[in-house]
């Protein structure tokens, strides 16, 4: 089974926990990611001839496993990894870490424990990358990205700048036009990031580019990063994303750019992406801007401020682009409107018409800073035909994620669609001419000058508060609701005063929600948007999702079917098609992509696979001795003979139960319901009879909240021993005489008590039998009466015991039925046909989940509208005069009450 992304994330985060407490997040990311990289390359390329990497003897992850728990494990791990790096000429390319570093990992036993446990985490069979060799499989690379994001979160403000949030990287990648290039015989497209950090922005941009016949990107990748360790992260990131041919060089880009042409000037690239350090105060270190040997500031009337390097980076990008080059760069908002030297430079850039678009982003997206930023799209091609700049204000579209904000999938797509279609959207997107920018606003690009944020709030209407009624403007704010159902408006509202445009409620406010929910036209629209529209899309994408092969590109596939969903829901009247897009993409990120990658690697036959959870057993050596780890703790391993539970690897067993074993499931549900009902009755009895005088008080535990079977049975026995009757007394006496051999005395008692004739006391030969006397005594005791003082307690105890016994019997039957169903499920998994697997996955798992989410989304929208109607109605429910009159009445009533109590003033 191929690795699932969700499993990989949790396992790798466990690895981080092994290093917590002794190593700073900024450093332990290097240890964890180096091991992740080594494990991946070892699994993927070991024993693979002519592979991208060589895994020589003594330099594989298996060799790391072999040195676990040895006293010099740190030194030996360093040697093994170094041997791999030398074999692949990677010395100095990866983050510099030593697993023998006493300062960071401790010394002696502490170091041995940390390093060995870290290796053990990666030894988990669930992350065997041998099965993830399919082209385009980015699970490991995406996991690497995920953990760099987590490390950035934990590293804090000063050390989190190495990572550009994935959502921002993906947005830039789609805006710069790299996906539209074509492979040409004599052209090698180039992509460059002069401040590449961990490489995520480069990778996302390269992912957008077309691929050649071998599935490799047709762009050559180049990056430079000032921090050596971070440059190593970038190199690993490229390799893990199957872009190992990309170049990452270490050095200060502004002071010592590494990519030069034959004349010693900056090399020109087709595409540039960049997220530089904001407002870099040390950008002039090592250079004299007015004498810049790379001529980055030539042709501009001023140079960037000494203590703010934003435009230094901007001009470096401009100089690094060829004559038709395109770029997407992240910049702080200040570059759009700051004055002095920056204003001079900005105006000259505007005059050259290099800026094609600007996207204003939400604040607090980046880990190095909380200030708002923007994406500037630069395009040197066809500048003579460019009439203006397309502006997008995406600052309000985000979700909270801890103490940071993140773009949602719908926010990314909304930006891309607005940019691609160049359609003005009030309050969101607008094409602004150069004339308006330069003449009306003197080159100031501050977004709020051109796009005013929509105000969705409803102003208070003073006249309505004074005279009553609901203002027409408030009612018109719900126009999309009335467009669906004009009858609903008439049912809820009455046009009270046309002259003053005032409405009144036609029904009590408490009935509004029910009337809306039962409206026929609203129900019809719900069926259309949650049923008809969804079914059309479902039928449209069925072939895609049921035709996944090893050649499928999951990321291209999901983008295609998601865009079709976006288009399908465009005519929806209540649901926002971008919210529906988010439903799909959220499910893709949470689960669907795991399924698709598994199918891509293993085929739909993976639907037959089952994942077991086993009970644990002590690990023993060949002599039966229990083994312990270095801490003296018993080593526990899976016991494959004892299954605790199981689940379908692709198809959850609850789906199989509902489709193939509904009768058995109904039986289990009935048994479970019966058991729950009996348990509730037991709880109720215990609560009712647990007081000081309660009938169950004698058997309650010390806490007074539970009863054990031992205490219950003991008390019942004690009470039964208190039962008495002449027959019981006579039978007890007969047993005593039988033991003493006094037969004549026994005969006398039998003669004196005729009731004893109802019991068989004698054997076939006429003599008294010991067993018969004992059985008779028990039978007599069962019918004997307790003293009245104990009878109620005894009845309560025996009733409680009977219910408990009935519950135990029910649970035993349930367990047996569950075992039979589980056995049947295991057999069914094994015999599922590919067509059955496809049907179960598509209809019962994927589409069922999406349909449920869309219905929930509709209900949420309707509830929001209902709440707004109610809010508007209640806002003007009472006039100011009515409120004042009510207040005065309350005041007078309180005053009168106080006077009756003797208060005067």
CSV table of N, CA, C and O in Angstrom, one decimal, residues 546-650:
chain,number,residue,atom,x,y,z
A,546,UNK,N,-13.2,7.5,-12.0
A,546,UNK,CA,-13.2,6.1,-12.1
A,546,UNK,C,-12.2,5.6,-13.2
A,546,UNK,O,-12.2,4.4,-13.6
A,547,UNK,N,-11.4,6.5,-13.7
A,547,UNK,CA,-10.4,6.2,-14.8
A,547,UNK,C,-9.0,6.5,-14.4
A,547,UNK,O,-8.1,6.7,-15.2
A,548,UNK,N,-8.7,6.5,-13.0
A,548,UNK,CA,-7.4,6.8,-12.5
A,548,UNK,C,-6.4,5.7,-12.9
A,548,UNK,O,-6.7,4.5,-12.6
A,549,UNK,N,-5.3,6.1,-13.4
A,549,UNK,CA,-4.2,5.1,-13.8
A,549,UNK,C,-2.9,5.6,-13.2
A,549,UNK,O,-2.8,6.7,-12.6
A,550,UNK,N,-1.8,4.8,-13.5
A,550,UNK,CA,-0.5,5.2,-13.0
A,550,UNK,C,0.0,6.5,-13.7
A,550,UNK,O,0.8,7.2,-13.3
A,551,UNK,N,-0.7,6.8,-14.9
A,551,UNK,CA,-0.3,8.0,-15.6
A,551,UNK,C,-1.1,9.2,-15.2
A,551,UNK,O,-0.8,10.3,-15.7
A,552,UNK,N,-2.1,9.1,-14.4
A,552,UNK,CA,-2.9,10.2,-14.0
A,552,UNK,C,-2.1,11.2,-13.2
A,552,UNK,O,-1.3,10.9,-12.3
A,553,UNK,N,-2.3,12.5,-13.5
A,553,UNK,CA,-1.7,13.6,-12.7
A,553,UNK,C,-2.8,14.1,-11.7
A,553,UNK,O,-3.7,14.8,-12.1
A,554,UNK,N,-2.7,13.6,-10.4
A,554,UNK,CA,-3.8,14.0,-9.5
A,554,UNK,C,-4.0,15.5,-9.4
A,554,UNK,O,-5.2,15.9,-9.3
A,555,UNK,N,-3.0,16.3,-9.4
A,555,UNK,CA,-3.2,17.7,-9.2
A,555,UNK,C,-3.9,18.3,-10.4
A,555,UNK,O,-4.7,19.2,-10.2
A,556,UNK,N,-3.5,17.9,-11.6
A,556,UNK,CA,-4.2,18.4,-12.8
A,556,UNK,C,-5.7,17.9,-12.8
A,556,UNK,O,-6.6,18.7,-13.2
A,557,UNK,N,-5.9,16.7,-12.4
A,557,UNK,CA,-7.3,16.1,-12.4
A,557,UNK,C,-8.2,16.9,-11.4
A,557,UNK,O,-9.3,17.3,-11.8
A,558,UNK,N,-7.7,17.1,-10.2
A,558,UNK,CA,-8.5,17.8,-9.2
A,558,UNK,C,-8.8,19.2,-9.6
A,558,UNK,O,-9.9,19.8,-9.5
A,559,UNK,N,-7.8,19.9,-10.3
A,559,UNK,CA,-8.1,21.3,-10.7
A,559,UNK,C,-9.1,21.3,-11.8
A,559,UNK,O,-10.0,22.1,-11.8
A,560,UNK,N,-9.1,20.3,-12.7
A,560,UNK,CA,-10.0,20.2,-13.8
A,560,UNK,C,-11.5,20.0,-13.3
A,560,UNK,O,-12.4,20.7,-13.6
A,561,UNK,N,-11.6,19.0,-12.4
A,561,UNK,CA,-13.0,18.7,-11.9
A,561,UNK,C,-13.5,19.8,-11.0
A,561,UNK,O,-14.7,20.0,-10.9
A,562,UNK,N,-12.6,20.4,-10.3
A,562,UNK,CA,-13.0,21.5,-9.4
A,562,UNK,C,-13.5,22.7,-10.2
A,562,UNK,O,-14.5,23.4,-9.8
A,563,UNK,N,-12.8,23.0,-11.3
A,563,UNK,CA,-13.3,24.2,-12.1
A,563,UNK,C,-14.6,23.8,-12.8
A,563,UNK,O,-15.4,24.7,-12.9
A,564,UNK,N,-14.8,22.6,-13.1
A,564,UNK,CA,-16.1,22.2,-13.6
A,564,UNK,C,-17.2,22.3,-12.6
A,564,UNK,O,-18.4,22.7,-12.9
A,565,UNK,N,-16.9,22.1,-11.3
A,565,UNK,CA,-17.9,22.3,-10.2
A,565,UNK,C,-18.1,23.8,-10.1
A,565,UNK,O,-19.3,24.2,-9.9
A,566,UNK,N,-17.1,24.6,-10.1
A,566,UNK,CA,-17.3,26.0,-10.0
A,566,UNK,C,-18.2,26.5,-11.1
A,566,UNK,O,-19.1,27.3,-10.8
A,567,UNK,N,-18.0,26.1,-12.3
A,567,UNK,CA,-18.9,26.5,-13.4
A,567,UNK,C,-20.3,26.0,-13.3
A,567,UNK,O,-21.3,26.7,-13.6
A,568,UNK,N,-20.4,24.7,-12.8
A,568,UNK,CA,-21.8,24.1,-12.6
A,568,UNK,C,-22.6,24.9,-11.6
A,568,UNK,O,-23.8,25.1,-11.8
A,569,UNK,N,-22.0,25.5,-10.6
A,569,UNK,CA,-22.8,26.2,-9.6
A,569,UNK,C,-22.8,27.7,-9.8
A,569,UNK,O,-23.4,28.4,-8.9
A,570,UNK,N,-22.3,28.1,-10.9
A,570,UNK,CA,-22.4,29.6,-11.2
A,570,UNK,C,-23.9,30.1,-11.2
A,570,UNK,O,-24.1,31.2,-10.7
A,571,UNK,N,-24.8,29.3,-11.8
A,571,UNK,CA,-26.2,29.9,-11.8
A,571,UNK,C,-27.0,29.7,-10.5
A,571,UNK,O,-28.1,30.1,-10.4
A,572,UNK,N,-26.3,29.1,-9.5
A,572,UNK,CA,-27.0,28.9,-8.2
A,572,UNK,C,-27.5,30.2,-7.6
A,572,UNK,O,-26.7,31.2,-7.7
A,573,UNK,N,-28.7,30.3,-7.1
A,573,UNK,CA,-29.2,31.6,-6.6
A,573,UNK,C,-28.9,31.8,-5.1
A,573,UNK,O,-28.8,33.0,-4.7
A,574,UNK,N,-28.7,30.8,-4.3
A,574,UNK,CA,-28.4,30.9,-2.9
A,574,UNK,C,-27.0,30.6,-2.6
A,574,UNK,O,-26.3,31.3,-1.8
A,575,UNK,N,-26.5,29.5,-3.1
A,575,UNK,CA,-25.1,29.0,-2.8
A,575,UNK,C,-24.1,29.8,-3.6
A,575,UNK,O,-24.3,30.1,-4.8
A,576,UNK,N,-23.0,30.1,-3.0
A,576,UNK,CA,-21.9,30.8,-3.7
A,576,UNK,C,-21.1,29.7,-4.3
A,576,UNK,O,-20.6,28.7,-3.6
A,577,UNK,N,-20.8,29.7,-5.6
A,577,UNK,CA,-20.1,28.6,-6.2
A,577,UNK,C,-18.7,28.5,-5.7
A,577,UNK,O,-18.1,27.4,-5.7
A,578,UNK,N,-18.1,29.5,-5.1
A,578,UNK,CA,-16.8,29.4,-4.6
A,578,UNK,C,-16.8,28.6,-3.2
A,578,UNK,O,-15.9,28.0,-2.8
A,579,UNK,N,-17.9,28.8,-2.5
A,579,UNK,CA,-18.1,28.0,-1.3
A,579,UNK,C,-18.2,26.5,-1.6
A,579,UNK,O,-17.7,25.7,-0.9
A,580,UNK,N,-18.9,26.2,-2.7
A,580,UNK,CA,-19.0,24.8,-3.1
A,580,UNK,C,-17.7,24.3,-3.6
A,580,UNK,O,-17.3,23.1,-3.3
A,581,UNK,N,-16.9,25.1,-4.3
A,581,UNK,CA,-15.6,24.8,-4.7
A,581,UNK,C,-14.7,24.4,-3.5
A,581,UNK,O,-14.0,23.4,-3.5
A,582,UNK,N,-14.9,25.2,-2.4
A,582,UNK,CA,-14.2,24.9,-1.2
A,582,UNK,C,-14.5,23.6,-0.6
A,582,UNK,O,-13.7,22.9,0.0
A,583,UNK,N,-15.8,23.2,-0.6
A,583,UNK,CA,-16.3,21.9,-0.1
A,583,UNK,C,-15.4,20.8,-0.8
A,583,UNK,O,-14.9,19.9,-0.1
A,584,UNK,N,-15.3,20.8,-2.1
A,584,UNK,CA,-14.6,19.8,-2.8
A,584,UNK,C,-13.1,19.9,-2.4
A,584,UNK,O,-12.5,18.8,-2.1
A,585,UNK,N,-12.5,21.0,-2.4
A,585,UNK,CA,-11.1,21.1,-2.2
A,585,UNK,C,-10.7,20.8,-0.8
A,585,UNK,O,-9.6,20.2,-0.5
A,586,UNK,N,-11.6,21.1,0.2
A,586,UNK,CA,-11.3,20.7,1.6
A,586,UNK,C,-11.3,19.2,1.7
A,586,UNK,O,-10.5,18.6,2.4
A,587,UNK,N,-12.3,18.6,1.0
A,587,UNK,CA,-12.3,17.1,1.1
A,587,UNK,C,-11.2,16.5,0.4
A,587,UNK,O,-10.6,15.5,0.8
A,588,UNK,N,-10.7,17.1,-0.7
A,588,UNK,CA,-9.5,16.7,-1.4
A,588,UNK,C,-8.3,16.7,-0.5
A,588,UNK,O,-7.6,15.7,-0.4
A,589,UNK,N,-8.1,17.8,0.2
A,589,UNK,CA,-7.0,17.9,1.1
A,589,UNK,C,-7.1,17.0,2.3
A,589,UNK,O,-6.0,16.5,2.7
A,590,UNK,N,-8.3,16.8,2.8
A,590,UNK,CA,-8.4,15.9,4.0
A,590,UNK,C,-8.4,14.4,3.7
A,590,UNK,O,-7.8,13.7,4.5
A,591,UNK,N,-8.9,14.0,2.5
A,591,UNK,CA,-9.1,12.6,2.3
A,591,UNK,C,-8.9,12.1,0.9
A,591,UNK,O,-8.2,11.1,0.6
A,592,UNK,N,-9.6,12.8,0.0
A,592,UNK,CA,-9.8,12.3,-1.4
A,592,UNK,C,-8.4,12.1,-2.1
A,592,UNK,O,-8.2,11.2,-2.8
A,593,UNK,N,-7.5,13.1,-1.8
A,593,UNK,CA,-6.2,13.0,-2.5
A,593,UNK,C,-5.4,11.7,-2.0
A,593,UNK,O,-4.7,11.1,-2.8
A,594,UNK,N,-5.6,11.3,-0.7
A,594,UNK,CA,-5.0,10.1,-0.3
A,594,UNK,C,-5.5,8.9,-1.1
A,594,UNK,O,-4.7,8.1,-1.5
A,595,UNK,N,-6.8,8.9,-1.3
A,595,UNK,CA,-7.4,7.8,-2.1
A,595,UNK,C,-6.9,7.8,-3.5
A,595,UNK,O,-6.5,6.7,-4.0
A,596,UNK,N,-6.8,8.9,-4.1
A,596,UNK,CA,-6.4,9.0,-5.5
A,596,UNK,C,-4.9,8.6,-5.7
A,596,UNK,O,-4.6,7.8,-6.6
A,597,UNK,N,-4.1,9.0,-4.8
A,597,UNK,CA,-2.7,8.6,-4.8
A,597,UNK,C,-2.5,7.1,-4.6
A,597,UNK,O,-1.6,6.5,-5.2
A,598,UNK,N,-3.3,6.5,-3.7
A,598,UNK,CA,-3.2,5.1,-3.5
A,598,UNK,C,-3.6,4.3,-4.8
A,598,UNK,O,-3.0,3.4,-5.2
A,599,UNK,N,-4.7,4.8,-5.4
A,599,UNK,CA,-5.2,4.1,-6.6
A,599,UNK,C,-4.2,4.3,-7.7
A,599,UNK,O,-3.9,3.4,-8.5
A,600,UNK,N,-3.6,5.5,-7.8
A,600,UNK,CA,-2.5,5.7,-8.8
A,600,UNK,C,-1.4,4.8,-8.7
A,600,UNK,O,-0.8,4.2,-9.6
A,601,UNK,N,-1.0,4.5,-7.4
A,601,UNK,CA,0.1,3.6,-7.2
A,601,UNK,C,-0.2,2.1,-7.2
A,601,UNK,O,0.6,1.3,-7.7
A,602,UNK,N,-1.4,1.8,-6.7
A,602,UNK,CA,-1.8,0.4,-6.5
A,602,UNK,C,-3.0,-0.1,-7.3
A,602,UNK,O,-3.3,-1.3,-7.3
A,603,UNK,N,-3.7,0.8,-8.0
A,603,UNK,CA,-4.9,0.4,-8.7
A,603,UNK,C,-6.1,0.4,-7.8
A,603,UNK,O,-6.0,0.4,-6.6
A,604,UNK,N,-7.3,0.2,-8.5
A,604,UNK,CA,-8.5,0.2,-7.7
A,604,UNK,C,-8.6,-1.1,-6.8
A,604,UNK,O,-9.3,-1.2,-5.9
A,605,UNK,N,-7.7,-2.1,-7.2
A,605,UNK,CA,-7.7,-3.3,-6.4
A,605,UNK,C,-7.3,-3.0,-4.9
A,605,UNK,O,-7.5,-3.9,-4.1
A,606,UNK,N,-6.7,-1.9,-4.7
A,606,UNK,CA,-6.4,-1.5,-3.3
A,606,UNK,C,-7.6,-1.4,-2.4
A,606,UNK,O,-7.5,-1.5,-1.2
A,607,UNK,N,-8.8,-1.3,-3.1
A,607,UNK,CA,-10.0,-1.3,-2.3
A,607,UNK,C,-10.3,-2.6,-1.6
A,607,UNK,O,-11.1,-2.7,-0.7
A,608,UNK,N,-9.5,-3.7,-1.9
A,608,UNK,CA,-9.7,-5.0,-1.2
A,608,UNK,C,-8.8,-5.0,0.1
A,608,UNK,O,-9.0,-5.9,0.9
A,609,UNK,N,-7.9,-4.1,0.2
A,609,UNK,CA,-7.0,-4.2,1.3
A,609,UNK,C,-7.6,-3.7,2.6
A,609,UNK,O,-8.4,-2.9,2.6
A,610,UNK,N,-7.1,-4.4,3.7
A,610,UNK,CA,-7.6,-4.1,5.0
A,610,UNK,C,-6.4,-3.8,5.9
A,610,UNK,O,-5.3,-4.3,5.8
A,611,UNK,N,-6.6,-2.8,6.7
A,611,UNK,CA,-5.6,-2.4,7.7
A,611,UNK,C,-6.0,-2.9,9.1
A,611,UNK,O,-7.1,-2.5,9.5
A,612,UNK,N,-5.1,-3.7,9.7
A,612,UNK,CA,-5.5,-4.3,11.0
A,612,UNK,C,-4.8,-3.5,12.2
A,612,UNK,O,-3.6,-3.0,12.0
A,613,UNK,N,-5.4,-3.4,13.3
A,613,UNK,CA,-4.8,-3.0,14.5
A,613,UNK,C,-4.7,-4.2,15.4
A,613,UNK,O,-5.8,-4.9,15.7
A,614,UNK,N,-3.5,-4.6,15.8
A,614,UNK,CA,-3.3,-5.8,16.6
A,614,UNK,C,-3.1,-5.5,18.1
A,614,UNK,O,-2.7,-4.4,18.5
A,615,UNK,N,-3.5,-6.5,18.9
A,615,UNK,CA,-3.1,-6.4,20.3
A,615,UNK,C,-1.6,-6.4,20.5
A,615,UNK,O,-0.9,-6.9,19.6
A,616,UNK,N,-1.1,-6.0,21.6
A,616,UNK,CA,0.4,-6.0,21.8
A,616,UNK,C,0.8,-7.2,22.6
A,616,UNK,O,0.1,-7.7,23.4
A,617,UNK,N,2.0,-7.6,22.4
A,617,UNK,CA,2.6,-8.7,23.2
A,617,UNK,C,4.1,-8.3,23.4
A,617,UNK,O,4.7,-7.5,22.8
A,618,UNK,N,4.6,-8.9,24.5
A,618,UNK,CA,6.0,-8.7,24.8
A,618,UNK,C,7.0,-9.3,23.8
A,618,UNK,O,6.8,-10.4,23.4
A,619,UNK,N,8.0,-8.6,23.4
A,619,UNK,CA,9.0,-9.1,22.5
A,619,UNK,C,9.9,-10.0,23.3
A,619,UNK,O,10.4,-9.6,24.3
A,620,UNK,N,10.2,-11.2,22.7
A,620,UNK,CA,11.1,-12.1,23.3
A,620,UNK,C,12.2,-12.6,22.4
A,620,UNK,O,12.0,-12.5,21.1
A,621,UNK,N,13.3,-13.0,22.9
A,621,UNK,CA,14.4,-13.5,22.1
A,621,UNK,C,14.1,-15.0,21.8
A,621,UNK,O,13.1,-15.5,22.2
A,622,UNK,N,15.0,-15.6,21.1
A,622,UNK,CA,14.8,-17.0,20.7
A,622,UNK,C,14.7,-18.0,21.9
A,622,UNK,O,14.2,-19.1,21.8
A,623,UNK,N,15.2,-17.5,23.0
A,623,UNK,CA,15.1,-18.4,24.2
A,623,UNK,C,13.9,-18.1,25.1
A,623,UNK,O,13.8,-18.6,26.2
A,624,UNK,N,13.1,-17.2,24.6
A,624,UNK,CA,11.9,-16.8,25.4
A,624,UNK,C,12.1,-15.7,26.4
A,624,UNK,O,11.2,-15.4,27.2
A,625,UNK,N,13.2,-15.1,26.4
A,625,UNK,CA,13.5,-14.0,27.4
A,625,UNK,C,12.9,-12.7,26.9
A,625,UNK,O,13.0,-12.4,25.8
A,626,UNK,N,12.1,-12.0,27.8
A,626,UNK,CA,11.5,-10.8,27.5
A,626,UNK,C,12.6,-9.7,27.3
A,626,UNK,O,13.5,-9.5,28.1
A,627,UNK,N,12.5,-9.0,26.1
A,627,UNK,CA,13.5,-8.0,25.8
A,627,UNK,C,13.1,-6.6,26.3
A,627,UNK,O,11.9,-6.3,26.3
A,628,UNK,N,14.0,-5.8,26.7
A,628,UNK,CA,13.8,-4.5,27.2
A,628,UNK,C,14.6,-3.5,26.4
A,628,UNK,O,15.7,-3.8,25.8
A,629,UNK,N,14.2,-2.2,26.3
A,629,UNK,CA,14.9,-1.2,25.6
A,629,UNK,C,16.0,-0.6,26.5
A,629,UNK,O,16.2,-1.1,27.7
A,630,UNK,N,16.7,0.4,26.1
A,630,UNK,CA,17.8,1.0,26.8
A,630,UNK,C,17.3,1.6,28.1
A,630,UNK,O,18.1,1.8,29.0
A,631,UNK,N,16.0,2.0,28.2
A,631,UNK,CA,15.5,2.6,29.4
A,631,UNK,C,15.0,1.5,30.4
A,631,UNK,O,14.4,1.9,31.4
A,632,UNK,N,15.1,0.3,30.0
A,632,UNK,CA,14.6,-0.8,30.9
A,632,UNK,C,13.2,-1.1,30.8
A,632,UNK,O,12.6,-1.9,31.5
A,633,UNK,N,12.5,-0.5,29.8
A,633,UNK,CA,11.1,-0.7,29.5
A,633,UNK,C,10.9,-1.9,28.6
A,633,UNK,O,11.7,-2.1,27.6
A,634,UNK,N,9.9,-2.7,28.9
A,634,UNK,CA,9.6,-3.9,28.1
A,634,UNK,C,9.2,-3.5,26.7
A,634,UNK,O,8.4,-2.6,26.5
A,635,UNK,N,9.8,-4.1,25.7
A,635,UNK,CA,9.5,-3.8,24.3
A,635,UNK,C,8.2,-4.6,23.9
A,635,UNK,O,8.2,-5.8,24.0
A,636,UNK,N,7.3,-3.8,23.4
A,636,UNK,CA,6.0,-4.4,23.0
A,636,UNK,C,5.9,-4.4,21.5
A,636,UNK,O,6.3,-3.4,20.8
A,637,UNK,N,5.4,-5.5,20.9
A,637,UNK,CA,5.2,-5.6,19.5
A,637,UNK,C,3.8,-6.1,19.2
A,637,UNK,O,3.1,-6.5,20.0
A,638,UNK,N,3.4,-6.0,17.9
A,638,UNK,CA,2.1,-6.4,17.5
A,638,UNK,C,2.0,-8.0,17.6
A,638,UNK,O,3.0,-8.7,17.4
A,639,UNK,N,0.9,-8.4,18.1
A,639,UNK,CA,0.6,-9.8,18.1
A,639,UNK,C,-0.4,-10.1,17.0
A,639,UNK,O,-1.6,-9.9,17.1
A,640,UNK,N,0.1,-10.6,15.8
A,640,UNK,CA,-0.8,-10.8,14.7
A,640,UNK,C,-1.8,-11.9,14.8
A,640,UNK,O,-2.7,-12.0,14.0
A,641,UNK,N,-1.8,-12.6,16.0
A,641,UNK,CA,-2.8,-13.6,16.2
A,641,UNK,C,-4.1,-13.0,16.9
A,641,UNK,O,-5.1,-13.7,17.0
A,642,UNK,N,-3.9,-11.8,17.3
A,642,UNK,CA,-5.0,-11.1,18.1
A,642,UNK,C,-5.4,-9.8,17.4
A,642,UNK,O,-4.7,-8.8,17.7
A,643,UNK,N,-6.4,-9.8,16.7
A,643,UNK,CA,-6.9,-8.5,16.0
A,643,UNK,C,-7.8,-7.7,16.9
A,643,UNK,O,-8.8,-8.2,17.4
A,644,UNK,N,-7.4,-6.5,17.2
A,644,UNK,CA,-8.2,-5.6,18.0
A,644,UNK,C,-9.3,-5.0,17.2
A,644,UNK,O,-10.5,-4.9,17.6
A,645,UNK,N,-9.0,-4.5,16.0
A,645,UNK,CA,-9.9,-3.9,15.1
A,645,UNK,C,-9.3,-3.9,13.7
A,645,UNK,O,-8.2,-4.2,13.5
A,646,UNK,N,-10.2,-3.6,12.7
A,646,UNK,CA,-9.7,-3.4,11.3
A,646,UNK,C,-10.5,-2.4,10.6
A,646,UNK,O,-11.6,-2.1,11.0
A,647,UNK,N,-9.9,-1.9,9.5
A,647,UNK,CA,-10.6,-0.9,8.7
A,647,UNK,C,-10.2,-1.1,7.3
A,647,UNK,O,-9.0,-1.5,7.0
A,648,UNK,N,-11.1,-0.8,6.3
A,648,UNK,CA,-10.7,-0.9,4.9
A,648,UNK,C,-9.7,0.2,4.6
A,648,UNK,O,-9.8,1.3,5.1
A,649,UNK,N,-8.6,-0.2,3.9
A,649,UNK,CA,-7.6,0.8,3.5
A,649,UNK,C,-8.2,1.9,2.7
A,649,UNK,O,-7.8,3.1,2.8
A,650,UNK,N,-9.1,1.6,1.8
A,650,UNK,CA,-9.7,2.6,0.9
A,650,UNK,C,-11.2,2.8,1.2
A,650,UNK,O,-11.7,3.9,1.2
